[in-house]
Coordinates of C-alpha atoms and ligand atoms in Angstrom, one line a residue:
M2 CA -35.1 -23.2 20.0
L3 CA -34.1 -22.5 16.4
A4 CA -35.1 -18.8 16.9
L5 CA -32.4 -18.5 19.5
L6 CA -29.8 -19.5 17.0
L7 CA -30.9 -17.0 14.4
A8 CA -29.4 -13.7 15.6
A9 CA -30.1 -10.8 13.4
A10 CA -27.8 -10.4 10.4
T11 CA -25.4 -7.4 10.7
V12 CA -23.3 -5.4 8.3
S13 CA -20.0 -3.9 9.4
T14 CA -16.9 -2.3 7.9
D15 CA -14.5 -2.2 10.9
F16 CA -11.6 -3.8 9.2
D17 CA -8.7 -2.9 6.9
G18 CA -10.1 -1.4 3.7
G19 CA -13.8 -1.6 4.9
N20 CA -16.1 1.3 3.9
L21 CA -19.8 2.1 3.6
G22 CA -21.9 5.1 4.5
R23 CA -25.3 4.7 6.2
I24 CA -26.4 1.1 6.9
E25 CA -30.2 0.5 7.2
R26 CA -31.9 -2.8 8.0
L27 CA -35.2 -3.0 6.0
S28 CA -36.0 -6.6 7.0
P29 CA -34.0 -9.5 8.4
T30 CA -32.8 -10.3 4.9
H31 CA -32.8 -6.8 3.2
F32 CA -30.4 -4.0 3.8
R33 CA -30.0 -0.6 2.2
L34 CA -26.4 0.3 2.1
A35 CA -25.2 3.8 1.1
L36 CA -21.8 4.3 -0.4
K37 CA -19.8 6.9 1.6
G38 CA -17.9 8.1 -1.4
Q39 CA -15.2 10.7 -1.2
K40 CA -15.0 14.4 -2.2
D41 CA -11.9 16.5 -2.9
Q42 CA -10.5 19.4 -0.8
D43 CA -13.2 21.8 -2.2
G44 CA -16.1 19.3 -1.7
R45 CA -16.2 18.6 -5.4
N46 CA -15.6 15.6 -7.7
R47 CA -17.4 13.1 -5.4
Q48 CA -16.7 9.6 -6.4
A49 CA -18.7 6.8 -4.8
N50 CA -17.5 3.4 -5.9
W51 CA -15.5 1.7 -3.2
Y52 CA -17.5 -0.4 -0.8
Y53 CA -16.2 -3.3 1.2
F54 CA -18.3 -4.8 4.0
R55 CA -18.8 -8.0 6.1
V56 CA -22.2 -9.6 6.8
D57 CA -22.4 -11.7 9.9
N58 CA -25.2 -13.9 11.2
A59 CA -26.6 -14.5 7.7
T60 CA -28.6 -17.7 7.2
P61 CA -26.8 -20.0 4.8
G62 CA -29.1 -20.9 1.8
T63 CA -31.4 -17.9 2.3
E64 CA -31.3 -15.1 -0.2
M65 CA -30.4 -11.7 1.0
R66 CA -31.0 -8.4 -0.8
L67 CA -28.4 -5.7 -0.5
D68 CA -29.3 -2.4 -2.1
L69 CA -26.3 -0.1 -2.9
V70 CA -27.4 3.5 -3.0
D71 CA -26.1 7.1 -3.1
L72 CA -24.1 6.3 -6.2
P73 CA -24.1 9.6 -8.3
G74 CA -21.0 11.7 -8.4
E75 CA -18.8 14.0 -10.4
Y76 CA -15.6 13.5 -12.4
N77 CA -13.4 16.4 -13.6
Y78 CA -16.2 18.7 -12.5
K79 CA -18.9 17.0 -14.7
P80 CA -21.8 15.3 -12.9
N81 CA -22.5 11.6 -13.5
R82 CA -24.8 8.7 -12.4
G83 CA -22.0 7.0 -10.6
A84 CA -19.3 4.5 -11.2
V85 CA -21.3 1.5 -9.9
T86 CA -23.3 0.2 -12.8
R87 CA -24.6 -3.0 -14.4
D88 CA -21.2 -3.3 -16.0
T89 CA -19.4 -3.5 -12.7
P90 CA -20.8 -6.4 -10.6
A91 CA -19.7 -6.7 -7.0
V92 CA -17.5 -9.5 -5.7
L93 CA -18.2 -12.0 -2.9
S94 CA -16.0 -14.1 -0.6
H95 CA -16.5 -16.4 2.3
D96 CA -12.8 -16.4 3.3
R97 CA -11.3 -13.2 1.8
K98 CA -9.0 -15.3 -0.3
T99 CA -11.2 -16.4 -3.2
W100 CA -13.6 -13.9 -4.7
R101 CA -16.3 -14.4 -7.3
H102 CA -18.5 -11.9 -9.0
I103 CA -22.1 -11.6 -7.9
T104 CA -23.9 -12.1 -11.2
A105 CA -27.4 -12.1 -9.6
F106 CA -28.3 -8.4 -9.2
E107 CA -30.7 -5.8 -10.4
Y108 CA -29.7 -2.4 -11.5
D109 CA -32.4 0.3 -11.3
T110 CA -31.4 3.3 -13.3
S111 CA -33.8 5.7 -11.5
G112 CA -31.8 5.9 -8.3
P113 CA -29.7 4.5 -9.4
T114 CA -29.7 1.4 -7.1
M115 CA -27.7 -1.7 -7.5
T116 CA -29.5 -4.6 -5.6
L117 CA -27.2 -7.6 -5.0
K118 CA -28.9 -10.9 -4.5
V119 CA -26.7 -13.1 -2.4
T120 CA -27.4 -16.6 -1.2
P121 CA -24.6 -17.2 1.3
E122 CA -23.0 -20.5 1.9
R123 CA -21.9 -19.5 5.4
S124 CA -23.2 -17.1 8.0
T125 CA -20.3 -14.7 7.4
F126 CA -19.3 -13.3 4.0
W127 CA -17.6 -10.3 2.5
V128 CA -18.7 -8.1 -0.4
A129 CA -16.6 -5.5 -2.2
H130 CA -16.4 -3.5 -5.4
T131 CA -13.4 -5.4 -6.7
P132 CA -11.2 -8.1 -5.0
P133 CA -9.5 -6.1 -2.2
Y134 CA -5.7 -5.7 -2.0
T135 CA -5.0 -4.2 1.4
N136 CA -1.8 -3.2 3.3
E137 CA -1.7 -6.8 4.5
H138 CA -1.1 -8.1 1.0
L139 CA 1.6 -5.4 0.6
E140 CA 3.3 -6.7 3.8
A141 CA 3.4 -10.2 2.3
L142 CA 5.0 -8.9 -0.9
R143 CA 7.5 -6.8 1.1
K144 CA 8.8 -10.1 2.6
Q145 CA 9.9 -11.3 -0.9
P146 CA 13.7 -11.2 -1.0
G147 CA 15.7 -9.8 -4.0
K148 CA 14.8 -6.1 -3.9
H149 CA 16.1 -3.0 -2.2
E150 CA 13.6 -1.0 -0.2
A151 CA 13.8 2.7 0.7
V152 CA 11.2 4.7 2.7
I153 CA 10.9 7.9 0.7
G154 CA 8.5 9.6 3.0
K155 CA 5.3 9.3 5.0
T156 CA 1.6 9.8 4.4
V157 CA -0.5 12.4 6.1
Q158 CA -1.2 9.9 8.8
G159 CA 2.4 8.8 9.1
R160 CA 2.4 5.5 7.1
P161 CA 5.6 4.8 5.3
L162 CA 5.8 5.2 1.5
Y163 CA 8.1 2.6 -0.2
L164 CA 10.3 2.7 -3.2
W165 CA 11.6 -0.7 -4.3
T166 CA 14.6 -1.2 -6.6
I167 CA 15.1 -4.4 -8.6
G168 CA 18.1 -4.9 -10.9
D169 CA 20.9 -2.4 -11.6
G170 CA 21.1 -2.0 -15.4
P171 CA 21.9 1.3 -17.2
K172 CA 18.3 1.8 -18.3
T173 CA 15.5 2.7 -15.9
A174 CA 11.9 1.6 -15.9
W175 CA 9.8 3.2 -13.2
L176 CA 6.4 1.7 -12.3
M177 CA 3.8 3.2 -10.1
F178 CA 0.8 1.3 -8.7
R179 CA -2.3 2.2 -6.8
Q180 CA -2.3 6.0 -6.9
H181 CA -6.0 5.7 -6.2
A182 CA -7.2 3.7 -3.3
W183 CA -10.2 2.0 -4.9
E184 CA -8.2 0.6 -7.8
S185 CA -7.2 -2.7 -6.2
G186 CA -6.7 -4.2 -9.7
S187 CA -3.6 -2.0 -10.0
S188 CA -2.1 -3.6 -6.9
W189 CA -2.8 -7.1 -8.0
A190 CA -1.0 -6.4 -11.3
G191 CA 1.8 -4.7 -9.4
D192 CA 2.1 -7.8 -7.2
G193 CA 2.4 -10.0 -10.3
A194 CA 4.9 -7.6 -11.9
V195 CA 7.2 -7.6 -8.8
R196 CA 7.1 -11.4 -8.4
A197 CA 8.0 -11.8 -12.1
L198 CA 10.9 -9.4 -11.8
L199 CA 12.2 -11.2 -8.7
A200 CA 11.8 -14.6 -10.4
D201 CA 13.2 -14.0 -13.9
A202 CA 16.7 -12.6 -14.3
S203 CA 16.2 -12.0 -18.0
L204 CA 13.7 -9.2 -17.2
R205 CA 16.5 -7.4 -15.2
Q206 CA 19.0 -7.6 -18.1
G207 CA 20.2 -4.0 -18.6
I208 CA 17.3 -2.5 -16.6
T209 CA 17.0 -0.9 -13.2
W210 CA 13.3 -1.3 -12.1
K211 CA 12.1 1.3 -9.7
I212 CA 8.7 0.6 -8.1
F213 CA 6.2 2.6 -6.1
P214 CA 4.1 -0.4 -5.0
L215 CA 1.3 1.5 -3.2
C216 CA 0.9 5.2 -3.3
D217 CA -2.0 5.8 -0.9
P218 CA -1.7 3.5 2.1
D219 CA -4.0 5.8 4.2
G220 CA -6.7 5.5 1.6
V221 CA -6.3 1.8 1.3
T222 CA -6.6 1.4 5.1
H223 CA -9.8 3.5 5.3
G224 CA -11.4 2.3 2.1
G225 CA -10.9 5.6 0.3
V226 CA -11.6 6.3 -3.4
R227 CA -9.1 8.7 -5.0
F228 CA -8.2 11.5 -2.6
N229 CA -5.7 11.5 0.3
V230 CA -7.1 12.1 3.7
N231 CA -6.9 15.9 3.1
G232 CA -8.9 15.5 0.0
Y233 CA -6.2 15.9 -2.6
D234 CA -6.4 13.7 -5.7
L235 CA -3.1 11.8 -5.8
N236 CA -3.1 11.8 -9.6
R237 CA -3.8 15.5 -10.0
N238 CA -1.8 18.1 -8.2
W239 CA 1.5 17.1 -9.9
D240 CA 1.9 20.8 -10.8
V241 CA 1.8 22.0 -7.2
S242 CA 4.1 21.5 -4.3
D243 CA 2.6 21.2 -0.8
P244 CA 4.3 18.6 1.3
A245 CA 2.0 19.3 4.3
K246 CA -1.3 18.8 2.5
M247 CA -0.1 16.1 0.1
P248 CA 3.1 14.5 1.4
E249 CA 2.5 11.4 -0.8
I250 CA 3.0 13.4 -4.0
A251 CA 5.9 15.4 -2.5
A252 CA 7.7 12.1 -1.5
Q253 CA 7.2 10.5 -4.9
R254 CA 8.3 13.5 -6.9
G255 CA 11.2 14.0 -4.5
A256 CA 12.4 10.4 -5.2
I257 CA 12.2 11.0 -8.9
D258 CA 14.0 14.4 -8.7
T259 CA 16.8 12.7 -6.6
W260 CA 17.3 10.0 -9.3
I261 CA 17.4 12.6 -12.1
S262 CA 19.7 14.9 -10.3
S263 CA 22.1 12.0 -9.6
G264 CA 22.7 11.9 -13.3
R265 CA 20.4 8.9 -14.1
T266 CA 17.6 8.9 -16.7
I267 CA 14.1 7.5 -16.6
D268 CA 13.7 5.7 -19.9
F269 CA 10.1 4.7 -19.2
F270 CA 7.6 5.5 -16.5
L271 CA 4.1 4.0 -16.1
S272 CA 1.3 4.5 -13.7
L273 CA -1.3 1.8 -13.7
H274 CA -5.0 2.5 -13.0
N275 CA -8.4 1.0 -13.2
T276 CA -11.6 2.3 -14.7
E277 CA -15.1 0.9 -15.0
T278 CA -15.3 0.2 -18.8
G279 CA -12.4 1.9 -20.5
E280 CA -9.0 0.4 -21.2
Y281 CA -6.2 2.4 -22.8
L282 CA -2.6 3.6 -22.9
E283 CA -1.9 7.3 -22.7
G284 CA 1.5 8.5 -23.8
P285 CA 3.3 11.6 -22.7
P286 CA 2.4 15.0 -24.2
G287 CA 4.2 16.0 -27.4
T288 CA 5.7 14.0 -30.1
A289 CA 9.2 13.1 -28.8
H290 CA 8.2 9.5 -27.6
Q291 CA 5.7 8.5 -30.3
E292 CA 7.9 5.8 -31.8
F293 CA 8.6 4.1 -28.5
A294 CA 5.0 4.5 -27.5
T295 CA 3.7 2.9 -30.7
R296 CA 6.1 -0.1 -30.3
L297 CA 5.0 -0.6 -26.7
F298 CA 1.4 -0.4 -27.5
G299 CA 1.8 -3.0 -30.2
L300 CA 3.6 -5.3 -27.8
L301 CA 0.9 -5.0 -25.2
K302 CA -1.9 -5.5 -27.7
A303 CA -0.3 -8.5 -29.2
G304 CA 1.3 -10.2 -26.2
T305 CA -0.9 -9.5 -23.2
T306 CA -4.5 -9.4 -22.0
F307 CA -4.5 -5.6 -22.4
A308 CA -7.7 -5.1 -24.5
P309 CA -7.8 -1.5 -25.4
T310 CA -11.1 0.3 -26.0
R311 CA -9.4 3.1 -27.8
E312 CA -6.2 3.6 -29.8
L313 CA -2.9 4.9 -28.3
F314 CA -3.2 8.6 -27.6
F315 CA -1.0 11.3 -26.2
A316 CA -1.8 13.4 -23.1
E317 CA -2.8 17.0 -23.1
T318 CA -0.6 19.2 -20.9
T319 CA -3.2 19.2 -18.1
T320 CA -6.5 17.6 -17.3
T321 CA -8.3 20.9 -16.7
A322 CA -7.0 24.0 -18.7
G323 CA -6.6 27.1 -16.7
M324 CA -6.6 25.5 -13.2
K325 CA -3.8 24.8 -10.8
G326 CA -3.5 21.3 -9.3
R327 CA -4.9 19.5 -12.3
M328 CA -1.8 17.8 -13.8
N329 CA -1.7 14.1 -13.5
V330 CA 1.6 12.3 -12.9
V331 CA 2.3 11.8 -16.6
Q332 CA 1.7 15.5 -17.3
G333 CA 3.7 16.6 -14.3
L334 CA 6.7 14.5 -14.9
H335 CA 6.8 15.4 -18.6
A336 CA 6.6 19.1 -17.8
R337 CA 9.3 18.8 -15.1
H338 CA 11.9 16.4 -16.6
R339 CA 10.6 15.4 -20.1
I340 CA 10.2 11.9 -18.9
P341 CA 8.5 9.5 -21.3
A342 CA 5.7 8.9 -18.7
F343 CA 2.6 6.8 -19.6
L344 CA -0.6 6.0 -17.9
M345 CA -2.6 2.8 -18.4
E346 CA -6.2 2.3 -17.5
Q347 CA -7.6 -1.2 -17.2
R348 CA -11.3 -1.9 -16.9
I349 CA -13.0 -3.8 -14.1
S350 CA -15.9 -4.8 -16.4
H351 CA -15.9 -7.7 -18.9
N352 CA -12.6 -8.1 -20.8
P353 CA -13.2 -9.6 -24.3
K354 CA -9.7 -11.0 -24.5
L355 CA -10.2 -12.9 -21.2
G356 CA -13.9 -13.6 -22.1
R357 CA -14.9 -12.8 -18.5
L358 CA -14.8 -10.3 -15.7
P359 CA -11.2 -9.9 -14.6
A360 CA -10.2 -12.0 -11.5
I361 CA -7.2 -11.8 -9.2
E362 CA -5.3 -14.3 -11.2
D363 CA -5.9 -12.3 -14.4
R364 CA -4.4 -9.2 -12.8
V365 CA -1.4 -11.1 -11.5
R366 CA -0.8 -12.6 -14.9
F367 CA -1.1 -9.3 -16.6
G368 CA 1.5 -7.8 -14.2
K369 CA 4.0 -10.4 -15.5
E370 CA 3.1 -9.8 -19.1
L371 CA 3.4 -6.1 -18.6
V372 CA 7.0 -6.2 -17.3
E373 CA 7.9 -8.7 -20.1
A374 CA 6.5 -6.2 -22.7
I375 CA 8.3 -3.3 -21.2
A376 CA 11.6 -5.2 -21.0
K377 CA 11.2 -6.1 -24.7
A378 CA 10.5 -2.6 -25.7
L379 CA 13.5 -1.2 -23.7
Q380 CA 16.1 -4.0 -24.3
Ligands
ZN26 ZN1 -6.9 6.0 -11.0

């Protein structure tokens, strides 16, 4: 009779943010799971790091082996062994609310292959690269009162792109979250930042906060990596204008242009990203904003869980010399309006200041610390 209860375990991705390539069942408790990854409009720069799947009909208490394969890729046209390594353990949940890192795994450099060893507590569980932040989480944040919302445009697939305004002071701080779909940590920090700005009037003293809360809703829905559904990297291409192929960038740039042409300034701009092991703050090209950048870097280093792996540095004018479509948002906005635009990367690997792998609550707390530091630097 017991055998009748033990249906075969299955792996699926048919939900918001879910993504895998080929799924192979090697035994009742062993699966080989290829990462689909994503390539750009020219079939280059493949990045394969976002995976998010559900296992059903697992046997609680029995170990499963889940091999993640097809990891190698390319970044800025240079080949690599992939962004899933022993430094970036997967996360596991039984309820999609609380997530913990899977610390039992093997990483075989020859494939490479990351083999997760999971002993589930229930028959259904979820596994992802980092704790997912989906469009459902954004909907919950949208319901928070105290901000003005504008729809600045639509994605390739017609999803709305939001711009939120909080406060009405003379200075402007403009924050951008989740340009890249895989970087859920950026969204959790954004969530913490927005909640802090709504809760604490002192942070709004003298400052208008403009916020792009989620820049690639199509990618977040499909479990994308870093390109829009037409293959355009949403943090390159800031030096080209093509509203049909990349309406996301056109909408974001259009909202900034409108603000500037209305006579307002942008005193600080920041786009927040995630990497595997690097953590840094990149200032705008040139020397005009070095003093402000140095002050902000000091505040972040001293007062937040930002744990830089390199010193403050200033951007080149493009990511790839001699090629069109290779300016990131910092480079593009600086070239266009001389905006003091910054980019921050935060690692998903062990953070020495936290003493652990970053969790959702660490990201949310950092979001609050981030807006506190920016307000202090500006006020
Ligand atoms: Zn990014």
